[in-house]
């Protein structure tokens, strides 16, 4: 089925320091109906990472017509975004949070140094003409571009972008119901991307897994319907240039064991079979044979893994 889309190329302010971030926001379908969202986070800018990378483009081609709104953006120091790449990723986390704040508020704030009020009114008029705003909307009274309400959100990070995506706690944005698709998570080279904060990123990811598994285990044990339980997909090539598949496997085993240990520490304790089921519910792994970190000519396999995993999740709480 052909779904009409409306694409907005713009600059939005970072909540950290007001630096302008280059972004492409795509709306699918007519009207302002609520629906799922996806945010793409690109690899490391000093090594050429930017919003128009091969993995993000393939994912967007497959996912954008399945969601109500998608956001692809350049972190500071990439493309036409202002600022410089930080040493630890802390500034880039705030850039990503700026996008999530935007989705949570259902409001796209255009950067005033790059967009005049006339630009905003013209964009709103185009959206109204194309059916993406109500016909009776008064564009003169709107100070930002309205976005649809979000029902579920997929943070889709690639390499450095996966590190940043997994650093966001789903509990910080409960209304967005975040899930994580982490492509080529750079666990063996975090020291080069985050320096002394390497341990913090790994702990933050593990905490998300443990908390989600605990919530699901409690729901299973009490036969109740849980609130949204974040789920996490790792997609890795077995020939990754930076993290060997053996290193990935060791890390995933440790992550699974850490989550099980956290569940066993709950009071009352969680039965072993329930604990294992809960962790398996939260964690998913897709190994792509002979694919390396760049995914050249293998992008469709990444998209296959992500789409087949995430599509059924949108019907869950």
PDB file of C-alpha atoms in Angstrom:
ATOM      1  CA  UNK A   1       0.000   0.000   0.000  1.00  0.00           C
ATOM      2  CA  UNK A   2       1.351   3.432  -0.968  1.00  0.00           C
ATOM      3  CA  UNK A   3       1.659   5.700   2.063  1.00  0.00           C
ATOM      4  CA  UNK A   4       2.051   9.427   1.501  1.00  0.00           C
ATOM      5  CA  UNK A   5       4.961  11.020   3.326  1.00  0.00           C
ATOM      6  CA  UNK A   6       5.966  14.581   4.094  1.00  0.00           C
ATOM      7  CA  UNK A   7       9.648  15.284   4.726  1.00  0.00           C
ATOM      8  CA  UNK A   8      10.979  18.290   6.617  1.00  0.00           C
ATOM      9  CA  UNK A   9      14.682  19.163   6.336  1.00  0.00           C
ATOM     10  CA  UNK A  10      15.490  21.545   9.137  1.00  0.00           C
ATOM     11  CA  UNK A  11      17.701  22.584  12.032  1.00  0.00           C
ATOM     12  CA  UNK A  12      16.640  22.031  15.640  1.00  0.00           C
ATOM     13  CA  UNK A  13      18.351  23.366  18.790  1.00  0.00           C
ATOM     14  CA  UNK A  14      20.281  21.095  21.125  1.00  0.00           C
ATOM     15  CA  UNK A  15      18.994  21.354  24.647  1.00  0.00           C
ATOM     16  CA  UNK A  16      22.593  21.365  25.906  1.00  0.00           C
ATOM     17  CA  UNK A  17      23.763  24.653  24.438  1.00  0.00           C
ATOM     18  CA  UNK A  18      21.394  25.695  21.661  1.00  0.00           C
ATOM     19  CA  UNK A  19      23.745  24.478  18.903  1.00  0.00           C
ATOM     20  CA  UNK A  20      21.907  23.796  15.665  1.00  0.00           C
ATOM     21  CA  UNK A  21      21.440  20.135  14.736  1.00  0.00           C
ATOM     22  CA  UNK A  22      20.682  19.225  11.138  1.00  0.00           C
ATOM     23  CA  UNK A  23      17.636  16.944  11.006  1.00  0.00           C
ATOM     24  CA  UNK A  24      15.265  15.273   8.586  1.00  0.00           C
ATOM     25  CA  UNK A  25      11.801  14.586  10.006  1.00  0.00           C
ATOM     26  CA  UNK A  26       9.503  12.393   7.936  1.00  0.00           C
ATOM     27  CA  UNK A  27       5.761  12.126   8.550  1.00  0.00           C
ATOM     28  CA  UNK A  28       3.840   9.233   7.059  1.00  0.00           C
ATOM     29  CA  UNK A  29       0.097   9.080   6.445  1.00  0.00           C
ATOM     30  CA  UNK A  30      -2.325  11.972   6.541  1.00  0.00           C
ATOM     31  CA  UNK A  31      -3.595  13.726   9.605  1.00  0.00           C
ATOM     32  CA  UNK A  32      -2.139  13.827  13.091  1.00  0.00           C
ATOM     33  CA  UNK A  33      -3.027  10.294  14.169  1.00  0.00           C
ATOM     34  CA  UNK A  34      -0.915   8.757  16.917  1.00  0.00           C
ATOM     35  CA  UNK A  35       1.531   6.056  15.928  1.00  0.00           C
ATOM     36  CA  UNK A  36       5.027   4.625  16.290  1.00  0.00           C
ATOM     37  CA  UNK A  37       8.241   6.579  15.778  1.00  0.00           C
ATOM     38  CA  UNK A  38      11.806   5.681  14.891  1.00  0.00           C
ATOM     39  CA  UNK A  39      14.987   7.658  15.550  1.00  0.00           C
ATOM     40  CA  UNK A  40      18.202   6.831  13.681  1.00  0.00           C
ATOM     41  CA  UNK A  41      21.555   7.601  15.364  1.00  0.00           C
ATOM     42  CA  UNK A  42      24.633   7.489  13.146  1.00  0.00           C
ATOM     43  CA  UNK A  43      28.261   6.341  13.665  1.00  0.00           C
ATOM     44  CA  UNK A  44      31.214   8.377  14.957  1.00  0.00           C
ATOM     45  CA  UNK A  45      31.484  11.760  13.173  1.00  0.00           C
ATOM     46  CA  UNK A  46      35.314  12.010  13.076  1.00  0.00           C
ATOM     47  CA  UNK A  47      35.342   8.740  11.110  1.00  0.00           C
ATOM     48  CA  UNK A  48      32.724   9.960   8.632  1.00  0.00           C
ATOM     49  CA  UNK A  49      29.544   9.097  10.524  1.00  0.00           C
ATOM     50  CA  UNK A  50      26.568  11.208   9.490  1.00  0.00           C
ATOM     51  CA  UNK A  51      22.833  10.887   8.917  1.00  0.00           C
ATOM     52  CA  UNK A  52      23.108   9.730   5.304  1.00  0.00           C
ATOM     53  CA  UNK A  53      24.934   6.481   6.019  1.00  0.00           C
ATOM     54  CA  UNK A  54      24.203   3.237   4.224  1.00  0.00           C
ATOM     55  CA  UNK A  55      22.608   1.426   7.171  1.00  0.00           C
ATOM     56  CA  UNK A  56      20.319   4.306   8.161  1.00  0.00           C
ATOM     57  CA  UNK A  57      19.204   4.816   4.560  1.00  0.00           C
ATOM     58  CA  UNK A  58      18.264   1.143   4.166  1.00  0.00           C
ATOM     59  CA  UNK A  59      16.475   1.070   7.509  1.00  0.00           C
ATOM     60  CA  UNK A  60      14.583   4.248   6.629  1.00  0.00           C
ATOM     61  CA  UNK A  61      13.520   2.761   3.298  1.00  0.00           C
ATOM     62  CA  UNK A  62      12.023  -0.198   5.157  1.00  0.00           C
ATOM     63  CA  UNK A  63      10.743   1.414   8.344  1.00  0.00           C
ATOM     64  CA  UNK A  64       9.622   4.951   7.547  1.00  0.00           C
ATOM     65  CA  UNK A  65       6.341   3.902   5.923  1.00  0.00           C
ATOM     66  CA  UNK A  66       5.564   1.675   8.912  1.00  0.00           C
ATOM     67  CA  UNK A  67       5.743   4.534  11.413  1.00  0.00           C
ATOM     68  CA  UNK A  68       3.986   7.856  11.880  1.00  0.00           C
ATOM     69  CA  UNK A  69       7.153   9.906  12.333  1.00  0.00           C
ATOM     70  CA  UNK A  70      10.855   9.256  11.849  1.00  0.00           C
ATOM     71  CA  UNK A  71      13.825  11.432  12.726  1.00  0.00           C
ATOM     72  CA  UNK A  72      17.275  11.213  11.207  1.00  0.00           C
ATOM     73  CA  UNK A  73      19.708  13.817  12.467  1.00  0.00           C
ATOM     74  CA  UNK A  74      23.343  14.779  12.593  1.00  0.00           C
ATOM     75  CA  UNK A  75      25.004  14.831  15.980  1.00  0.00           C
ATOM     76  CA  UNK A  76      27.163  17.835  16.771  1.00  0.00           C
ATOM     77  CA  UNK A  77      30.248  17.868  14.582  1.00  0.00           C
ATOM     78  CA  UNK A  78      28.606  15.876  11.774  1.00  0.00           C
ATOM     79  CA  UNK A  79      27.296  17.204   8.461  1.00  0.00           C
ATOM     80  CA  UNK A  80      25.915  20.713   8.819  1.00  0.00           C
ATOM     81  CA  UNK A  81      25.309  20.445  12.561  1.00  0.00           C
ATOM     82  CA  UNK A  82      27.158  22.930  14.698  1.00  0.00           C
ATOM     83  CA  UNK A  83      29.659  22.089  17.429  1.00  0.00           C
ATOM     84  CA  UNK A  84      32.388  19.490  17.775  1.00  0.00           C
ATOM     85  CA  UNK A  85      32.412  15.836  18.725  1.00  0.00           C
ATOM     86  CA  UNK A  86      32.990  15.425  22.460  1.00  0.00           C
ATOM     87  CA  UNK A  87      35.534  13.061  23.997  1.00  0.00           C
ATOM     88  CA  UNK A  88      33.002  11.082  26.024  1.00  0.00           C
ATOM     89  CA  UNK A  89      29.689  11.229  24.171  1.00  0.00           C
ATOM     90  CA  UNK A  90      28.065  13.252  26.961  1.00  0.00           C
ATOM     91  CA  UNK A  91      27.230  16.200  24.682  1.00  0.00           C
ATOM     92  CA  UNK A  92      25.880  13.861  22.022  1.00  0.00           C
ATOM     93  CA  UNK A  93      23.599  12.241  24.592  1.00  0.00           C
ATOM     94  CA  UNK A  94      22.023  15.649  25.087  1.00  0.00           C
ATOM     95  CA  UNK A  95      21.639  16.027  21.324  1.00  0.00           C
ATOM     96  CA  UNK A  96      19.739  12.734  21.240  1.00  0.00           C
ATOM     97  CA  UNK A  97      17.644  13.770  24.235  1.00  0.00           C
ATOM     98  CA  UNK A  98      16.743  16.953  22.345  1.00  0.00           C
ATOM     99  CA  UNK A  99      15.136  14.793  19.657  1.00  0.00           C
ATOM    100  CA  UNK A 100      13.344  12.632  22.235  1.00  0.00           C
ATOM    101  CA  UNK A 101      12.087  15.757  24.041  1.00  0.00           C
ATOM    102  CA  UNK A 102      10.680  16.874  20.696  1.00  0.00           C
ATOM    103  CA  UNK A 103       8.812  13.593  20.191  1.00  0.00           C
ATOM    104  CA  UNK A 104       7.547  13.565  23.774  1.00  0.00           C
ATOM    105  CA  UNK A 105       6.191  17.104  23.386  1.00  0.00           C
ATOM    106  CA  UNK A 106       4.799  16.347  19.889  1.00  0.00           C
ATOM    107  CA  UNK A 107       6.406  19.577  18.784  1.00  0.00           C
ATOM    108  CA  UNK A 108       9.185  20.292  16.271  1.00  0.00           C
ATOM    109  CA  UNK A 109      11.028  23.474  17.330  1.00  0.00           C
ATOM    110  CA  UNK A 110      12.782  25.066  14.362  1.00  0.00           C
ATOM    111  CA  UNK A 111      16.067  26.765  15.189  1.00  0.00           C
ATOM    112  CA  UNK A 112      15.456  30.553  15.043  1.00  0.00           C
ATOM    113  CA  UNK A 113      18.886  31.303  13.535  1.00  0.00           C
ATOM    114  CA  UNK A 114      18.140  29.064  10.553  1.00  0.00           C
ATOM    115  CA  UNK A 115      14.374  29.432  10.142  1.00  0.00           C
ATOM    116  CA  UNK A 116      12.356  32.630  10.198  1.00  0.00           C
ATOM    117  CA  UNK A 117       8.769  32.835  11.410  1.00  0.00           C
ATOM    118  CA  UNK A 118       7.783  33.163   7.750  1.00  0.00           C
ATOM    119  CA  UNK A 119       9.561  29.858   7.014  1.00  0.00           C
ATOM    120  CA  UNK A 120       7.595  28.204   9.795  1.00  0.00           C
ATOM    121  CA  UNK A 121       4.265  29.549   8.553  1.00  0.00           C
ATOM    122  CA  UNK A 122       5.065  28.463   4.993  1.00  0.00           C
ATOM    123  CA  UNK A 123       5.908  24.945   6.179  1.00  0.00           C
ATOM    124  CA  UNK A 124       2.724  24.746   8.234  1.00  0.00           C
ATOM    125  CA  UNK A 125       0.669  25.905   5.248  1.00  0.00           C
ATOM    126  CA  UNK A 126       2.232  23.161   3.099  1.00  0.00           C
ATOM    127  CA  UNK A 127       1.449  20.570   5.750  1.00  0.00           C
ATOM    128  CA  UNK A 128      -2.149  21.759   5.958  1.00  0.00           C
ATOM    129  CA  UNK A 129      -2.507  21.636   2.171  1.00  0.00           C
ATOM    130  CA  UNK A 130      -1.146  18.078   2.081  1.00  0.00           C
ATOM    131  CA  UNK A 131      -3.455  16.907   4.866  1.00  0.00           C
ATOM    132  CA  UNK A 132      -0.825  16.641   7.598  1.00  0.00           C
ATOM    133  CA  UNK A 133      -2.584  19.366   9.586  1.00  0.00           C
ATOM    134  CA  UNK A 134      -6.257  19.875  10.213  1.00  0.00           C
ATOM    135  CA  UNK A 135      -7.886  22.061   7.511  1.00  0.00           C
ATOM    136  CA  UNK A 136      -9.058  24.497  10.170  1.00  0.00           C
ATOM    137  CA  UNK A 137      -5.569  24.910  11.707  1.00  0.00           C
ATOM    138  CA  UNK A 138      -4.586  28.563  12.036  1.00  0.00           C
ATOM    139  CA  UNK A 139      -0.943  28.601  11.037  1.00  0.00           C
ATOM    140  CA  UNK A 140      -0.552  32.169  12.299  1.00  0.00           C
ATOM    141  CA  UNK A 141      -1.159  30.994  15.870  1.00  0.00           C
ATOM    142  CA  UNK A 142       1.320  28.099  15.824  1.00  0.00           C
ATOM    143  CA  UNK A 143       4.859  28.779  17.071  1.00  0.00           C
ATOM    144  CA  UNK A 144       6.239  25.338  16.179  1.00  0.00           C
ATOM    145  CA  UNK A 145       5.490  22.444  13.870  1.00  0.00           C
ATOM    146  CA  UNK A 146       3.061  20.011  15.547  1.00  0.00           C
ATOM    147  CA  UNK A 147       3.968  16.337  15.442  1.00  0.00           C
ATOM    148  CA  UNK A 148       1.760  13.281  15.955  1.00  0.00           C
ATOM    149  CA  UNK A 149       1.566  11.699  19.395  1.00  0.00           C
ATOM    150  CA  UNK A 150       3.943   8.751  19.663  1.00  0.00           C
ATOM    151  CA  UNK A 151       2.722   5.335  20.826  1.00  0.00           C
ATOM    152  CA  UNK A 152       6.004   3.374  20.587  1.00  0.00           C
ATOM    153  CA  UNK A 153       9.563   4.430  19.758  1.00  0.00           C
ATOM    154  CA  UNK A 154      12.482   2.556  18.253  1.00  0.00           C
ATOM    155  CA  UNK A 155      15.954   3.952  18.912  1.00  0.00           C
ATOM    156  CA  UNK A 156      18.000   2.554  16.059  1.00  0.00           C
ATOM    157  CA  UNK A 157      21.694   3.200  16.623  1.00  0.00           C
ATOM    158  CA  UNK A 158      24.591   2.102  14.454  1.00  0.00           C
ATOM    159  CA  UNK A 159      28.093   1.745  15.979  1.00  0.00           C
ATOM    160  CA  UNK A 160      28.728   4.950  18.005  1.00  0.00           C
ATOM    161  CA  UNK A 161      25.020   5.649  17.556  1.00  0.00           C
ATOM    162  CA  UNK A 162      24.243   2.313  19.248  1.00  0.00           C
ATOM    163  CA  UNK A 163      26.366   3.373  22.225  1.00  0.00           C
ATOM    164  CA  UNK A 164      24.342   6.583  22.513  1.00  0.00           C
ATOM    165  CA  UNK A 165      20.970   4.910  21.972  1.00  0.00           C
ATOM    166  CA  UNK A 166      21.573   2.380  24.743  1.00  0.00           C
ATOM    167  CA  UNK A 167      22.603   5.168  27.132  1.00  0.00           C
ATOM    168  CA  UNK A 168      19.038   6.511  27.209  1.00  0.00           C
ATOM    169  CA  UNK A 169      16.939   4.984  29.975  1.00  0.00           C
ATOM    170  CA  UNK A 170      13.479   4.069  28.748  1.00  0.00           C
ATOM    171  CA  UNK A 171      12.147   5.159  32.150  1.00  0.00           C
ATOM    172  CA  UNK A 172      13.187   8.740  31.348  1.00  0.00           C
ATOM    173  CA  UNK A 173      10.589   8.809  28.544  1.00  0.00           C
ATOM    174  CA  UNK A 174       7.777   6.472  29.662  1.00  0.00           C
ATOM    175  CA  UNK A 175       5.283   7.997  27.242  1.00  0.00           C
ATOM    176  CA  UNK A 176       7.506   7.086  24.271  1.00  0.00           C
ATOM    177  CA  UNK A 177       7.718   3.343  25.126  1.00  0.00           C
ATOM    178  CA  UNK A 178      11.273   2.931  23.871  1.00  0.00           C
ATOM    179  CA  UNK A 179      12.791  -0.202  22.332  1.00  0.00           C
ATOM    180  CA  UNK A 180      16.401  -0.475  21.118  1.00  0.00           C
ATOM    181  CA  UNK A 181      17.898  -1.821  17.888  1.00  0.00           C
ATOM    182  CA  UNK A 182      21.683  -1.727  18.315  1.00  0.00           C
ATOM    183  CA  UNK A 183      23.656  -2.398  15.138  1.00  0.00           C
ATOM    184  CA  UNK A 184      27.373  -3.170  15.537  1.00  0.00           C
ATOM    185  CA  UNK A 185      27.534  -2.027  19.156  1.00  0.00           C
ATOM    186  CA  UNK A 186      31.218  -1.045  19.592  1.00  0.00           C
ATOM    187  CA  UNK A 187      31.806  -2.811  22.907  1.00  0.00           C
ATOM    188  CA  UNK A 188      35.490  -3.591  22.256  1.00  0.00           C
ATOM    189  CA  UNK A 189      36.387  -0.001  21.337  1.00  0.00           C
ATOM    190  CA  UNK A 190      34.266   1.975  23.798  1.00  0.00           C
ATOM    191  CA  UNK A 191      37.513   3.108  25.419  1.00  0.00           C
ATOM    192  CA  UNK A 192      38.330   5.053  22.224  1.00  0.00           C
ATOM    193  CA  UNK A 193      34.855   6.579  21.884  1.00  0.00           C
ATOM    194  CA  UNK A 194      34.071   7.414  25.502  1.00  0.00           C
ATOM    195  CA  UNK A 195      37.401   7.365  27.389  1.00  0.00           C
ATOM    196  CA  UNK A 196      36.739   7.162  31.145  1.00  0.00           C
ATOM    197  CA  UNK A 197      32.966   6.831  30.641  1.00  0.00           C
ATOM    198  CA  UNK A 198      33.290   3.407  28.995  1.00  0.00           C
ATOM    199  CA  UNK A 199      32.160   1.645  32.166  1.00  0.00           C
ATOM    200  CA  UNK A 200      29.210   3.981  32.566  1.00  0.00           C
ATOM    201  CA  UNK A 201      27.859   3.137  29.105  1.00  0.00           C
ATOM    202  CA  UNK A 202      28.112  -0.597  29.750  1.00  0.00           C
ATOM    203  CA  UNK A 203      26.460  -0.209  33.159  1.00  0.00           C
ATOM    204  CA  UNK A 204      23.648   1.893  31.714  1.00  0.00           C
ATOM    205  CA  UNK A 205      22.919  -0.726  29.046  1.00  0.00           C
ATOM    206  CA  UNK A 206      23.014  -3.543  31.597  1.00  0.00           C
ATOM    207  CA  UNK A 207      20.687  -1.617  33.915  1.00  0.00           C
ATOM    208  CA  UNK A 208      18.140  -1.244  31.120  1.00  0.00           C
ATOM    209  CA  UNK A 209      18.220  -4.996  30.472  1.00  0.00           C
ATOM    210  CA  UNK A 210      18.030  -5.911  34.171  1.00  0.00           C
ATOM    211  CA  UNK A 211      15.192  -3.479  34.926  1.00  0.00           C
ATOM    212  CA  UNK A 212      13.188  -4.620  31.901  1.00  0.00           C
ATOM    213  CA  UNK A 213      13.682  -8.296  32.714  1.00  0.00           C
ATOM    214  CA  UNK A 214      12.633  -7.670  36.320  1.00  0.00           C
ATOM    215  CA  UNK A 215       9.447  -5.905  35.227  1.00  0.00           C
ATOM    216  CA  UNK A 216       8.561  -8.746  32.858  1.00  0.00           C
ATOM    217  CA  UNK A 217       9.377 -11.441  35.424  1.00  0.00           C
ATOM    218  CA  UNK A 218       7.124  -9.823  38.012  1.00  0.00           C
ATOM    219  CA  UNK A 219       4.321  -9.626  35.459  1.00  0.00           C
ATOM    220  CA  UNK A 220       4.768 -13.324  34.648  1.00  0.00           C
ATOM    221  CA  UNK A 221       4.864 -14.311  38.307  1.00  0.00           C
ATOM    222  CA  UNK A 222       1.720 -12.342  39.147  1.00  0.00           C
ATOM    223  CA  UNK A 223      -0.087 -13.164  35.902  1.00  0.00           C
ATOM    224  CA  UNK A 224      -0.555  -9.464  35.229  1.00  0.00           C
ATOM    225  CA  UNK A 225      -0.252  -7.294  32.130  1.00  0.00           C
ATOM    226  CA  UNK A 226       2.978  -5.282  32.383  1.00  0.00           C
ATOM    227  CA  UNK A 227       3.454  -1.697  31.421  1.00  0.00           C
ATOM    228  CA  UNK A 228       5.790  -1.292  28.479  1.00  0.00           C
ATOM    229  CA  UNK A 229       8.827  -3.537  28.849  1.00  0.00           C
ATOM    230  CA  UNK A 230      11.772  -2.227  26.803  1.00  0.00           C
ATOM    231  CA  UNK A 231      13.311  -4.791  24.503  1.00  0.00           C
ATOM    232  CA  UNK A 232      16.749  -4.756  22.947  1.00  0.00           C
ATOM    233  CA  UNK A 233      18.007  -6.247  19.686  1.00  0.00           C
ATOM    234  CA  UNK A 234      21.708  -6.599  18.906  1.00  0.00           C
ATOM    235  CA  UNK A 235      22.642  -6.969  15.237  1.00  0.00           C
ATOM    236  CA  UNK A 236      26.263  -7.954  14.653  1.00  0.00           C
ATOM    237  CA  UNK A 237      28.332  -9.199  11.750  1.00  0.00           C
ATOM    238  CA  UNK A 238      30.484 -12.238  12.433  1.00  0.00           C
ATOM    239  CA  UNK A 239      33.372 -10.488  10.614  1.00  0.00           C
ATOM    240  CA  UNK A 240      33.073  -7.165  12.457  1.00  0.00           C
ATOM    241  CA  UNK A 241      36.334  -5.194  12.160  1.00  0.00           C
ATOM    242  CA  UNK A 242      36.261  -3.762  15.697  1.00  0.00           C
ATOM    243  CA  UNK A 243      34.573  -6.397  17.883  1.00  0.00           C
ATOM    244  CA  UNK A 244      35.052 -10.082  17.098  1.00  0.00           C
ATOM    245  CA  UNK A 245      32.036 -12.344  17.217  1.00  0.00           C
ATOM    246  CA  UNK A 246      33.778 -14.251  20.030  1.00  0.00           C
ATOM    247  CA  UNK A 247      33.981 -11.012  22.036  1.00  0.00           C
ATOM    248  CA  UNK A 248      30.324 -10.296  21.292  1.00  0.00           C
ATOM    249  CA  UNK A 249      29.306 -13.773  22.415  1.00  0.00           C
ATOM    250  CA  UNK A 250      31.258 -13.473  25.675  1.00  0.00           C
ATOM    251  CA  UNK A 251      29.677 -10.092  26.373  1.00  0.00           C
ATOM    252  CA  UNK A 252      26.146 -11.281  25.602  1.00  0.00           C
ATOM    253  CA  UNK A 253      26.608 -14.301  27.882  1.00  0.00           C
ATOM    254  CA  UNK A 254      27.812 -11.998  30.663  1.00  0.00           C
ATOM    255  CA  UNK A 255      24.876  -9.640  30.080  1.00  0.00           C
ATOM    256  CA  UNK A 256      22.401 -12.529  30.211  1.00  0.00           C
ATOM    257  CA  UNK A 257      24.012 -13.865  33.404  1.00  0.00           C
ATOM    258  CA  UNK A 258      23.992 -10.416  35.025  1.00  0.00           C
ATOM    259  CA  UNK A 259      20.269 -10.059  34.333  1.00  0.00           C
ATOM    260  CA  UNK A 260      19.558 -13.510  35.752  1.00  0.00           C
ATOM    261  CA  UNK A 261      21.569 -12.634  38.860  1.00  0.00           C
ATOM    262  CA  UNK A 262      19.552  -9.432  39.302  1.00  0.00           C
ATOM    263  CA  UNK A 263      16.292 -11.391  39.109  1.00  0.00           C
ATOM    264  CA  UNK A 264      17.484 -13.934  41.653  1.00  0.00           C
ATOM    265  CA  UNK A 265      18.188 -11.072  44.071  1.00  0.00           C
ATOM    266  CA  UNK A 266      14.562  -9.912  43.987  1.00  0.00           C
ATOM    267  CA  UNK A 267      12.291 -10.482  46.969  1.00  0.00           C
ATOM    268  CA  UNK A 268      10.519 -12.810  46.684  1.00  0.00           C
ATOM    269  CA  UNK A 269      13.011 -14.622  44.425  1.00  0.00           C
ATOM    270  CA  UNK A 270      12.018 -15.293  40.831  1.00  0.00           C
ATOM    271  CA  UNK A 271      11.860 -18.941  39.787  1.00  0.00           C
ATOM    272  CA  UNK A 272      14.714 -19.967  37.477  1.00  0.00           C
ATOM    273  CA  UNK A 273      12.469 -20.807  34.521  1.00  0.00           C
ATOM    274  CA  UNK A 274      10.580 -17.502  34.844  1.00  0.00           C
ATOM    275  CA  UNK A 275      13.858 -15.573  35.115  1.00  0.00           C
ATOM    276  CA  UNK A 276      15.284 -17.179  31.989  1.00  0.00           C
ATOM    277  CA  UNK A 277      12.065 -16.535  30.093  1.00  0.00           C
ATOM    278  CA  UNK A 278      12.085 -12.882  31.170  1.00  0.00           C
ATOM    279  CA  UNK A 279      15.675 -12.254  30.085  1.00  0.00           C
ATOM    280  CA  UNK A 280      15.089 -14.009  26.762  1.00  0.00           C
ATOM    281  CA  UNK A 281      12.025 -11.811  26.253  1.00  0.00           C
ATOM    282  CA  UNK A 282      14.071  -8.651  26.666  1.00  0.00           C
ATOM    283  CA  UNK A 283      17.262  -9.618  24.801  1.00  0.00           C
ATOM    284  CA  UNK A 284      17.444 -10.657  21.148  1.00  0.00           C
ATOM    285  CA  UNK A 285      20.534 -11.261  19.023  1.00  0.00           C
ATOM    286  CA  UNK A 286      20.905 -11.413  15.247  1.00  0.00           C
ATOM    287  CA  UNK A 287      24.252 -12.651  13.925  1.00  0.00           C
ATOM    288  CA  UNK A 288      24.873 -11.945  10.252  1.00  0.00           C
ATOM    289  CA  UNK A 289      27.409 -14.349   8.768  1.00  0.00           C
ATOM    290  CA  UNK A 290      30.548 -12.811   7.251  1.00  0.00           C
ATOM    291  CA  UNK A 291      29.264  -9.240   7.520  1.00  0.00           C
ATOM    292  CA  UNK A 292      31.735  -6.608   8.720  1.00  0.00           C
ATOM    293  CA  UNK A 293      31.292  -3.299  10.545  1.00  0.00           C
ATOM    294  CA  UNK A 294      30.578  -1.335   7.357  1.00  0.00           C
ATOM    295  CA  UNK A 295      27.687  -3.533   6.110  1.00  0.00           C
ATOM    296  CA  UNK A 296      28.357  -2.657   2.460  1.00  0.00           C
ATOM    297  CA  UNK A 297      25.942  -4.630   0.268  1.00  0.00           C
ATOM    298  CA  UNK A 298      24.625  -6.298   3.446  1.00  0.00           C
ATOM    299  CA  UNK A 299      22.359  -3.455   4.581  1.00  0.00           C
ATOM    300  CA  UNK A 300      19.189  -5.314   3.609  1.00  0.00           C
ATOM    301  CA  UNK A 301      20.043  -8.079   6.076  1.00  0.00           C
ATOM    302  CA  UNK A 302      20.251  -5.530   8.889  1.00  0.00           C
ATOM    303  CA  UNK A 303      16.869  -4.166   7.867  1.00  0.00           C
ATOM    304  CA  UNK A 304      15.382  -7.676   7.673  1.00  0.00           C
ATOM    305  CA  UNK A 305      16.508  -8.394  11.227  1.00  0.00           C
ATOM    306  CA  UNK A 306      15.225  -5.120  12.646  1.00  0.00           C
ATOM    307  CA  UNK A 307      11.873  -5.103  10.845  1.00  0.00           C
ATOM    308  CA  UNK A 308      11.035  -8.740  11.640  1.00  0.00           C
ATOM    309  CA  UNK A 309      11.908  -8.183  15.315  1.00  0.00           C
ATOM    310  CA  UNK A 310      10.265  -4.804  15.946  1.00  0.00           C
ATOM    311  CA  UNK A 311       7.058  -5.007  13.919  1.00  0.00           C
ATOM    312  CA  UNK A 312       5.330  -7.522  16.267  1.00  0.00           C
ATOM    313  CA  UNK A 313       6.374  -5.495  19.331  1.00  0.00           C
ATOM    314  CA  UNK A 314       4.178  -2.552  18.398  1.00  0.00           C
ATOM    315  CA  UNK A 315       1.073  -4.520  19.357  1.00  0.00           C
ATOM    316  CA  UNK A 316       2.431  -5.101  22.877  1.00  0.00           C
ATOM    317  CA  UNK A 317       1.930  -2.738  25.841  1.00  0.00           C
TER     318      UNK A 317
END
